[in-house]
mmCIF file of C-alpha atoms in Angstrom:
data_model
loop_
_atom_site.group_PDB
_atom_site.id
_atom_site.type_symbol
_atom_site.label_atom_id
_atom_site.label_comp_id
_atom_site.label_asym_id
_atom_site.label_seq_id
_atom_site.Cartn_x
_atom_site.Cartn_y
_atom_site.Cartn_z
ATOM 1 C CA UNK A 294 8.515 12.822 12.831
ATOM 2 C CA UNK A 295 9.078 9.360 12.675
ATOM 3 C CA UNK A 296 11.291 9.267 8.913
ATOM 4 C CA UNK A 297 11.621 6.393 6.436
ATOM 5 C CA UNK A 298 15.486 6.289 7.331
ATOM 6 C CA UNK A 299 18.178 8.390 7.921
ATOM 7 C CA UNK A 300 20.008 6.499 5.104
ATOM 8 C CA UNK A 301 17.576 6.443 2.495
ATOM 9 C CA UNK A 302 18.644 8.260 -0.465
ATOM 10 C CA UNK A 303 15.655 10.338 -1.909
ATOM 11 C CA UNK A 304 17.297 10.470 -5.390
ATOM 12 C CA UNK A 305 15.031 8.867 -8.476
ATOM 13 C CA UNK A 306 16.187 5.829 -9.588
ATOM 14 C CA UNK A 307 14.723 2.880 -12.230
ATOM 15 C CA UNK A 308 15.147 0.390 -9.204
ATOM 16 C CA UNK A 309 15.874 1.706 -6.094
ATOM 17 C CA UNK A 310 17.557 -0.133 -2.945
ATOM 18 C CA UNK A 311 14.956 -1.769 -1.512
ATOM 19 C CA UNK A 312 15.684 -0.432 1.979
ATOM 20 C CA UNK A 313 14.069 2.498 0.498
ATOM 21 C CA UNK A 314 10.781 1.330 -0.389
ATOM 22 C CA UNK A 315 8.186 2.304 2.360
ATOM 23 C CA UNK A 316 6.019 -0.841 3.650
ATOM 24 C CA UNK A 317 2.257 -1.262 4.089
ATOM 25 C CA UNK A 318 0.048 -4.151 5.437
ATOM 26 C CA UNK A 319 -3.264 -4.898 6.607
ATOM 27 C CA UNK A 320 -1.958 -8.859 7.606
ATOM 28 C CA UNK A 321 -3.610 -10.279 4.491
ATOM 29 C CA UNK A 322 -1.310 -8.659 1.779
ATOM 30 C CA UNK A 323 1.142 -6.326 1.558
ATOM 31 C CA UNK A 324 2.322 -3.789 -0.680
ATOM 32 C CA UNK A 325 5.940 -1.636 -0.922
ATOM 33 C CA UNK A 326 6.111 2.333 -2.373
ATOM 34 C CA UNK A 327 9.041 3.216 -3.848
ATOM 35 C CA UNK A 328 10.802 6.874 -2.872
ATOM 36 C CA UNK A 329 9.164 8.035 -6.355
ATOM 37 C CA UNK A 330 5.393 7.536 -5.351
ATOM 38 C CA UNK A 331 4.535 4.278 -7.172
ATOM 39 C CA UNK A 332 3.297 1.171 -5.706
ATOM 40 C CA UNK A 333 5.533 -1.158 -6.955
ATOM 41 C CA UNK A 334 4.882 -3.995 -5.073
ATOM 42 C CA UNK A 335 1.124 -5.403 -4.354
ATOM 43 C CA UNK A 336 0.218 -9.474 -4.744
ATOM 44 C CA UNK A 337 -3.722 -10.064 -4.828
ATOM 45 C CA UNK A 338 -5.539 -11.175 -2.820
ATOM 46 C CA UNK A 339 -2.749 -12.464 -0.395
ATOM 47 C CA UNK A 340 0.662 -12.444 0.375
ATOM 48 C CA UNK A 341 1.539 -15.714 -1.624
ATOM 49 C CA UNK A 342 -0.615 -14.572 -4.796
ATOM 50 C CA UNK A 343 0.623 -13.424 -8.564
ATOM 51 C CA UNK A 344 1.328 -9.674 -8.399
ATOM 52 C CA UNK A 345 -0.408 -7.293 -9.603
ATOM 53 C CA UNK A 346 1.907 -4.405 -9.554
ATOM 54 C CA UNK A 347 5.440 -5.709 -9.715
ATOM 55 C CA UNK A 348 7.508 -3.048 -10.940
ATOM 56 C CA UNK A 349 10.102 -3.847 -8.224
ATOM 57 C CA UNK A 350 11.380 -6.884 -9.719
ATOM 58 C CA UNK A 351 10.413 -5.739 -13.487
ATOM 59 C CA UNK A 352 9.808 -2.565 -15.066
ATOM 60 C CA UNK A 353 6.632 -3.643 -17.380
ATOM 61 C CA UNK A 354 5.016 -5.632 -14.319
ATOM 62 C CA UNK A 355 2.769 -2.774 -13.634
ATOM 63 C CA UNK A 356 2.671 0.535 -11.101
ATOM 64 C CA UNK A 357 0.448 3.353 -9.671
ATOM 65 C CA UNK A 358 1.972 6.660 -9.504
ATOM 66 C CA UNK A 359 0.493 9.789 -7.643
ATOM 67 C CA UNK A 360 2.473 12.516 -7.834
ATOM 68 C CA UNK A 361 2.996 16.274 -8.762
ATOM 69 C CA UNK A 362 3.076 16.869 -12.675
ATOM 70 C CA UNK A 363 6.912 16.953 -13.269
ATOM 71 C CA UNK A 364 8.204 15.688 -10.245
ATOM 72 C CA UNK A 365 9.980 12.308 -9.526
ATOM 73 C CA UNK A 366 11.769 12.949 -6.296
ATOM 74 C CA UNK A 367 9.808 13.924 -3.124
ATOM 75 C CA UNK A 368 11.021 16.229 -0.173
ATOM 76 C CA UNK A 369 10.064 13.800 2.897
ATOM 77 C CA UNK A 370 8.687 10.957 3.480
ATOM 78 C CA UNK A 371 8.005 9.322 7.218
ATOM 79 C CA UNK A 372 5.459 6.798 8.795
ATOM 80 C CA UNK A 373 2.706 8.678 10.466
ATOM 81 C CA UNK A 374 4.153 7.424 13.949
ATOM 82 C CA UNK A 375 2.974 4.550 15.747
ATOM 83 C CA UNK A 376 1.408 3.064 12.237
ATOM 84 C CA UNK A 377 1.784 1.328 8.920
ATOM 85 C CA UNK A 378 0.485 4.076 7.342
ATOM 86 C CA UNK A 379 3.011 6.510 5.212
ATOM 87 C CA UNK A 380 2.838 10.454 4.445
ATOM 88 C CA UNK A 381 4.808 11.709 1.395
ATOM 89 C CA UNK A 382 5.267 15.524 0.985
ATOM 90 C CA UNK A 383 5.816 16.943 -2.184
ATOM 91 C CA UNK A 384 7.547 20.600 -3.391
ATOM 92 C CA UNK A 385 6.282 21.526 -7.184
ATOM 93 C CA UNK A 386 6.575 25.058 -8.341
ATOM 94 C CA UNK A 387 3.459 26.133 -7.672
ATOM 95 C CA UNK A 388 2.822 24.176 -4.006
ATOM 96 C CA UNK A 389 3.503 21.557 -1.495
ATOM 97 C CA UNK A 390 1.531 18.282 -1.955
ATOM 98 C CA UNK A 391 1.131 15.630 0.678
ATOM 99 C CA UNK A 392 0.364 11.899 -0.298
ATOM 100 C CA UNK A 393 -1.062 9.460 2.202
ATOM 101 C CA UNK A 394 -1.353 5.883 1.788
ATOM 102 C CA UNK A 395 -2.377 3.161 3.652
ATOM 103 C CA UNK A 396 -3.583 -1.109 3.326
ATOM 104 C CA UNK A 397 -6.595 -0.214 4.978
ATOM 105 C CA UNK A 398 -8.392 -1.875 7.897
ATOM 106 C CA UNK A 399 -11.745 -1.824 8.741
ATOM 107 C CA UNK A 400 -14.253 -3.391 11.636
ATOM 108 C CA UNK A 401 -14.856 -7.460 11.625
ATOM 109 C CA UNK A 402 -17.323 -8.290 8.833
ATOM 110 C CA UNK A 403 -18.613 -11.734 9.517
ATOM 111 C CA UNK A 404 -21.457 -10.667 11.711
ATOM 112 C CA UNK A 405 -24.172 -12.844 10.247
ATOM 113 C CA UNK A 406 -21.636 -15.375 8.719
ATOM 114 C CA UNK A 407 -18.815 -17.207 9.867
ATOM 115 C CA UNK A 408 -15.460 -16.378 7.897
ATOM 116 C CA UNK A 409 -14.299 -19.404 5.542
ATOM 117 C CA UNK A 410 -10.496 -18.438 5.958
ATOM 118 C CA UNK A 411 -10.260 -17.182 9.337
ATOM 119 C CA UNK A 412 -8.713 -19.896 11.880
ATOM 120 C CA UNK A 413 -8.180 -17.609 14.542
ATOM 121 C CA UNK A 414 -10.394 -15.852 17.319
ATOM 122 C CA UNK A 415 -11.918 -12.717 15.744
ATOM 123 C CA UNK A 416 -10.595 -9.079 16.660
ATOM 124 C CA UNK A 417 -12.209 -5.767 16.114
ATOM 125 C CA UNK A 418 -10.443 -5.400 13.122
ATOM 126 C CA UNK A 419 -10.175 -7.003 9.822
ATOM 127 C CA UNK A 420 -8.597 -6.199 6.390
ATOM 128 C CA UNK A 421 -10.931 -4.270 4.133
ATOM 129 C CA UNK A 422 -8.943 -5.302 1.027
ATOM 130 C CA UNK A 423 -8.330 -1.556 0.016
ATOM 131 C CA UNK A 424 -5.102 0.462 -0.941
ATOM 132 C CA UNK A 425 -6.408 3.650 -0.157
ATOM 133 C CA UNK A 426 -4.657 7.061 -1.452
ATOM 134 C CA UNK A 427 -5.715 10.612 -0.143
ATOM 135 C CA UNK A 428 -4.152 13.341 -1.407
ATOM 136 C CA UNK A 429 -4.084 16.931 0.697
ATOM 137 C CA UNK A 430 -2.454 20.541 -1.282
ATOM 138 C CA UNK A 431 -1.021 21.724 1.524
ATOM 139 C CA UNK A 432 -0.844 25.450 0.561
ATOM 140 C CA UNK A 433 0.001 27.128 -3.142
ATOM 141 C CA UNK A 434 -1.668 25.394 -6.617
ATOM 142 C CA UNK A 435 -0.459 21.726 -7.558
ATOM 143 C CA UNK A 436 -1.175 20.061 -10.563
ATOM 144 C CA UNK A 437 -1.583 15.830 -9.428
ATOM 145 C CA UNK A 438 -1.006 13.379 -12.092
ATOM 146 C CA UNK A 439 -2.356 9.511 -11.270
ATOM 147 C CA UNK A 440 -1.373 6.478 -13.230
ATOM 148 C CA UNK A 441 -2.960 2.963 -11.943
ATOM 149 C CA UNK A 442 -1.238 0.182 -14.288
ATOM 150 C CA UNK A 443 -2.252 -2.854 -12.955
ATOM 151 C CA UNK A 444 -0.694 -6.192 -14.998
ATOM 152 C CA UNK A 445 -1.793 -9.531 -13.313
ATOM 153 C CA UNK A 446 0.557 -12.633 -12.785
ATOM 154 C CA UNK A 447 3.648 -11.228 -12.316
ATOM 155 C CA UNK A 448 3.423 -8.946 -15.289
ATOM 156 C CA UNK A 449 2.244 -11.744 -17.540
ATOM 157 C CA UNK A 450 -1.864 -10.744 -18.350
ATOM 158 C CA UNK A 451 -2.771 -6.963 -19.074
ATOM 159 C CA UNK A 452 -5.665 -5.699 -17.791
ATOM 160 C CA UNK A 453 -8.793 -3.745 -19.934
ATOM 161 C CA UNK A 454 -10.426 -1.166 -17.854
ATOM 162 C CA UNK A 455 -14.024 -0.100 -18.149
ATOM 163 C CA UNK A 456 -16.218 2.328 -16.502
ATOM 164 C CA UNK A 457 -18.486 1.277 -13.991
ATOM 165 C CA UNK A 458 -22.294 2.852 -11.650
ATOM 166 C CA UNK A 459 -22.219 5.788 -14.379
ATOM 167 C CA UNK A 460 -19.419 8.527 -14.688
ATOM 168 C CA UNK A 461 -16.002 8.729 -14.627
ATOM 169 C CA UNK A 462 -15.202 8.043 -11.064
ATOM 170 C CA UNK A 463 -15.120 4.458 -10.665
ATOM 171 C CA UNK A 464 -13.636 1.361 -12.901
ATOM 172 C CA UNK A 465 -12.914 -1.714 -12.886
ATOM 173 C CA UNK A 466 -10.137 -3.652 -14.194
ATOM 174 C CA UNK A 467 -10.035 -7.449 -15.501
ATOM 175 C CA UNK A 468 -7.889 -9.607 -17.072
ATOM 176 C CA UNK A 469 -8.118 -12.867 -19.564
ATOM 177 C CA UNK A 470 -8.108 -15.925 -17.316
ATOM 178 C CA UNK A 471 -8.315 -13.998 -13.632
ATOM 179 C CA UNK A 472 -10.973 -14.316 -11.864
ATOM 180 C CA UNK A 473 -9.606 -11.374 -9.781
ATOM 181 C CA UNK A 474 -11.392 -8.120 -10.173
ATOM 182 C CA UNK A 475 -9.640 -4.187 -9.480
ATOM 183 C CA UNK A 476 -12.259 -1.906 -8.515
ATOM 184 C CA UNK A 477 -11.027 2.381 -8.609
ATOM 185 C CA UNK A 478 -12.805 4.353 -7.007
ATOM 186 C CA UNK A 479 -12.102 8.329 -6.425
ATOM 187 C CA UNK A 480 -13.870 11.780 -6.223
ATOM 188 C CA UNK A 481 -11.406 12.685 -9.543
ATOM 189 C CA UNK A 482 -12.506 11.860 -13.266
ATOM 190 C CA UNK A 483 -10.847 9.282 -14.593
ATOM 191 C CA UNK A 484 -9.777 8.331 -17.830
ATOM 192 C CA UNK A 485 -7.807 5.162 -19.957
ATOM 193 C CA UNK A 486 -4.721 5.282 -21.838
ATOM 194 C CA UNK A 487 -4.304 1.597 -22.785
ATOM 195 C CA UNK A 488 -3.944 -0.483 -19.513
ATOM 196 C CA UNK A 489 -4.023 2.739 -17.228
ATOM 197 C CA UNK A 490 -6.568 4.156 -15.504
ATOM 198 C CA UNK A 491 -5.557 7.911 -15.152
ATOM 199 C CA UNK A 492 -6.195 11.065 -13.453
ATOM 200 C CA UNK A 493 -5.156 14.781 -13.659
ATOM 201 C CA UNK A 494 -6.430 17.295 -11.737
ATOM 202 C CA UNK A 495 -5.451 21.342 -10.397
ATOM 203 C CA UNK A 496 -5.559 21.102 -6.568
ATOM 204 C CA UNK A 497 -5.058 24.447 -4.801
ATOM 205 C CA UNK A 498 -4.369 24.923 -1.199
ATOM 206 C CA UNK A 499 -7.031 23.026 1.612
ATOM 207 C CA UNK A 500 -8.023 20.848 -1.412
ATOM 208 C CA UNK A 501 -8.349 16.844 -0.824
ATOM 209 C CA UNK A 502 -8.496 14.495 -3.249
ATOM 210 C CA UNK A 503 -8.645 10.665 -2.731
ATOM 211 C CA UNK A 504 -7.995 7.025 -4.780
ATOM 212 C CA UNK A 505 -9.283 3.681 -3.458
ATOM 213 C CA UNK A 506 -8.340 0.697 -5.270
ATOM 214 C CA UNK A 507 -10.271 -2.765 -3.392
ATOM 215 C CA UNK A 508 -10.385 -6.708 -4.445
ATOM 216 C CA UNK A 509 -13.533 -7.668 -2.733
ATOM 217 C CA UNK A 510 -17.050 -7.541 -1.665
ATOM 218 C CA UNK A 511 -16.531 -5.121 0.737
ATOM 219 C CA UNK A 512 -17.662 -1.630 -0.162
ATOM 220 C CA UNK A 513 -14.927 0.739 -0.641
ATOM 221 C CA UNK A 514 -14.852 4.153 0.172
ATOM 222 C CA UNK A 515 -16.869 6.543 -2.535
ATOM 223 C CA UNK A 516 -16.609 9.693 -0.844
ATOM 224 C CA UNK A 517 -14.060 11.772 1.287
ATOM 225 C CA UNK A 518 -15.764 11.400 4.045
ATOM 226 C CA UNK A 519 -15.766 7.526 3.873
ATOM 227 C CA UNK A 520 -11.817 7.526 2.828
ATOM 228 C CA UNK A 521 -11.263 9.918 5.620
ATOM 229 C CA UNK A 522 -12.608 7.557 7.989
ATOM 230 C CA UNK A 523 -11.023 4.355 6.814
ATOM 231 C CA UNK A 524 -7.447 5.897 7.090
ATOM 232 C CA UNK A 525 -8.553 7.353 10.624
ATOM 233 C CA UNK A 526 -9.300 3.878 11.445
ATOM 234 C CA UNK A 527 -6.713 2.131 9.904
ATOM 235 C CA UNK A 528 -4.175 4.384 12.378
ATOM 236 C CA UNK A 529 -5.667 3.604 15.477
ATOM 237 C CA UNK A 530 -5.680 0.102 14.645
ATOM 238 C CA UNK A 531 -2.233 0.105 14.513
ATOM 239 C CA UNK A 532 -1.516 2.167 17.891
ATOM 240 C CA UNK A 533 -3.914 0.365 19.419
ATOM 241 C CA UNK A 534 -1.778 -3.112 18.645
ATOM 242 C CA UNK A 535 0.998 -0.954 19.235
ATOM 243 C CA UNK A 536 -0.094 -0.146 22.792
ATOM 244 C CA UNK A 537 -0.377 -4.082 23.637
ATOM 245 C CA UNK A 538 4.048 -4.023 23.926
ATOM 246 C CA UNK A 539 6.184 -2.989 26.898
ATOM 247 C CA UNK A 540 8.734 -0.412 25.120
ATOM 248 C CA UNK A 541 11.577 0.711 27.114
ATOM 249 C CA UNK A 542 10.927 4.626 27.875
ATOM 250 C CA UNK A 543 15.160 5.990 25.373
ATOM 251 C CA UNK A 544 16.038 6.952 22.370
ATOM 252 C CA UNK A 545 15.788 3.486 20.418
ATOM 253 C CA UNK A 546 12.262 3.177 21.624
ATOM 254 C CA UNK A 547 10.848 4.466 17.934
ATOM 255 C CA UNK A 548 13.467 1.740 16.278
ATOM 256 C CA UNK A 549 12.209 -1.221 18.581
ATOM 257 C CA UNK A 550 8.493 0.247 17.530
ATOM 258 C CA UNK A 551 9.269 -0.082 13.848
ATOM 259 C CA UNK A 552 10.238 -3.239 13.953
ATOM 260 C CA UNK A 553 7.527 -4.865 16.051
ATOM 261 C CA UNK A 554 4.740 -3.059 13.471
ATOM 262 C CA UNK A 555 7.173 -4.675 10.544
ATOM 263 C CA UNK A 556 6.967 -8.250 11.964
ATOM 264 C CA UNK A 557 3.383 -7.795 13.199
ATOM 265 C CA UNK A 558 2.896 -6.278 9.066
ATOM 266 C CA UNK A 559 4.634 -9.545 7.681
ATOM 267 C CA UNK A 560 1.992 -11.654 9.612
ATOM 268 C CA UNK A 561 -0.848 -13.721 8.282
ATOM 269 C CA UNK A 562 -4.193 -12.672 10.262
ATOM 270 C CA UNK A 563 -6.545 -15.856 9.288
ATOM 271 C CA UNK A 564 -4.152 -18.105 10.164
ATOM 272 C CA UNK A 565 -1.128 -16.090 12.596
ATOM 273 C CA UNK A 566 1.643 -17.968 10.179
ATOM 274 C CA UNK A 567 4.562 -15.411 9.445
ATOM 275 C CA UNK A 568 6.395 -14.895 6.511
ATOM 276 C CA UNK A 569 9.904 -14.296 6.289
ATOM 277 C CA UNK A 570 9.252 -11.553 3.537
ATOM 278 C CA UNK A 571 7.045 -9.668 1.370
ATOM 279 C CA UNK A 572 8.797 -10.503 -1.803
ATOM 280 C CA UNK A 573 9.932 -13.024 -4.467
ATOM 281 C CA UNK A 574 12.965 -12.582 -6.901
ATOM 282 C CA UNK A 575 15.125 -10.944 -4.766
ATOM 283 C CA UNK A 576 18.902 -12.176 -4.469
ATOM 284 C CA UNK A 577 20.156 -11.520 -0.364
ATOM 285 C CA UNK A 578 22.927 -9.953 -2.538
ATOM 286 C CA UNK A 579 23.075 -7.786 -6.021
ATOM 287 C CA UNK A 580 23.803 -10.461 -8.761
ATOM 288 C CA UNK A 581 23.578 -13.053 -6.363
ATOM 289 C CA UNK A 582 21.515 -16.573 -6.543
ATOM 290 C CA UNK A 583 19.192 -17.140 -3.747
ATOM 291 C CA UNK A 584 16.630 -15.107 -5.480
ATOM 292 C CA UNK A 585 13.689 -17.568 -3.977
ATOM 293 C CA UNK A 586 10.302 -16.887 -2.958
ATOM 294 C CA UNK A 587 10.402 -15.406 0.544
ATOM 295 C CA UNK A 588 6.618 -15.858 0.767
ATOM 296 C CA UNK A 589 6.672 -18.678 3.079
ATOM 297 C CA UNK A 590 6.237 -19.226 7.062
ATOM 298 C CA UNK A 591 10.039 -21.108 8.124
ATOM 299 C CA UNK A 592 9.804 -22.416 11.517
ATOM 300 C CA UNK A 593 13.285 -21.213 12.827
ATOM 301 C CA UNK A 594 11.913 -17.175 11.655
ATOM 302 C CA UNK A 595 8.886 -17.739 13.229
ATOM 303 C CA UNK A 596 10.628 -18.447 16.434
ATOM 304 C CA UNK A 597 13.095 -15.764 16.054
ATOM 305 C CA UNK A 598 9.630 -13.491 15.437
ATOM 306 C CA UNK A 599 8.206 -14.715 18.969
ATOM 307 C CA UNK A 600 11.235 -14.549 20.747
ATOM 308 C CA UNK A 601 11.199 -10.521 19.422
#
């Protein structure tokens, strides 16, 4: 099993270290899960844009939570090896819960069209502008709460949610002077409690449940079967890049891996420009100054990055 960290504590906390925050990318955004569960770090539609969860940097800035009723701390949590794709498993009273998430990525799109932001060669793959969450009861009963709290720009515009294609399982969310648009989709009913788009459902064991939360035209998954897929995808992807390197064959192999998916994660696919982080507002020290925005390609990390 390929963990999070040795050194990452597991206990809840109102702003964790952010060494413990798990990372995600499909190479057109990013996004960082805290130890608790929440997504507390996603900027729409790229790397450089307002957030639209942002709890890591302010508590009101918006979130999405899946997690067992009751619980804030989880018992594990590890990279499904070889990806940027992250398992959480869950003890509750009743059950063990296992969380997957994933920026997922998809097959090129422009078939009949030429892309207006790509500047590079196309792949095989391409962002499909979806955070997608599947949830799996691994054995025993589980009761899953969901919380999606979007706020746009930086936690400055709330969002209104309404229902969407009939039913209660998919919604969109807008805000007052955005022309960005969240779309949830998920085989659970949801509901709204002011800005959130909720869910609470009773899994029991060999159940699977899933949440897919997308920003553009593409269609997003609407079944199991479809969110299935995507993740399946979205992991060989990443192997498949990962298979591209010459790793030496001892026991710091996994570490070197990491951190060639981490700098390949912090990479811009239309253009190949590099960022030197996925944040803003984030002092190199506690209480220090340099809290600038981190969102931009420097010329002496980019060489560093090639030299790696």
């Amino acid at each position: 099993m390929e963990s999070l960290g040795p050194e990452a504590p597991l206990e809840y906390s109102h702003f964790p270290p952010i060494e413990d925050y798990a990372f995600l990318s499909d190479c057109d955004t990013t996004a960082l899960v805290a130890p608790d569960g929440g997504v507390e770090w996603l900027c729409l539609p790229r790397m450089d844009s307002p957030s639209v969860f942002g709890a890591l940097v302010d508590r009101d800035a918006g979130r999405f939570r899946i997690a067992p009723s009751g619980v804030e701390v989880p018992a594990a949590r590890r990279y499904i090896p070889g990806t940027l794709v992250t398992e959480t498993s869950w003890w509750a009273a009743g059950g063990w819960l296992v969380v997957t998430d994933a920026l997922v990525m998809g097959p090129w799109h422009h078939e009949t069209k030429r892309s207006p932001t790509h500047l590079r060669a196309p792949t095989d793959y391409e962002a499909a502008h979806v955070l997608l969450r599947v949830i799996r009861c691994v054995n025993g009963k589980v009761q899953v709460n969901m919380e999606c709290s979007p706020v746009f720009d930086y936690g400055r515009s709330p969002v209104e949610w309404e229902y969407v294609n009939g039913g209660y399982r998919e919604a969109v969310a807008k805000a007052e002077g955005s022309d960005l648009e969240l779309r949830l989709t998920t085989d659970m009913n949801v509901g709204f409690e002011g800005p959130s788009a909720t869910a609470r459902t009773l899994l029991k064991e060999g159940d699977r449940r899933f949440v897919a939360l997308s920003w553009s035209d593409h269609a997003p998954p609407r079944e199991l079967a479809e969110a299935s897929d995507a993740l399946r995808w979205t992991c060989h992807h990443w192997q498949h890049w990962l298979d591209r390197g010459r790793f030496p064959d001892h026991r710091w192999r996994g570490h070197l891996q990491r951190s060639a998916l981490t700098l390949k994660g912090l990479s811009f696919a239309p253009t190949g420009a590099i960022v030197a982080a996925a944040t803003t507002s984030l002092p190199e020290t506690p209480g220090g100054e340099r809290n600038w925005d981190y969102r931009y390609t420097w010329i002496s990390d980019t060489v560093a990055t090639l030299w790696a």
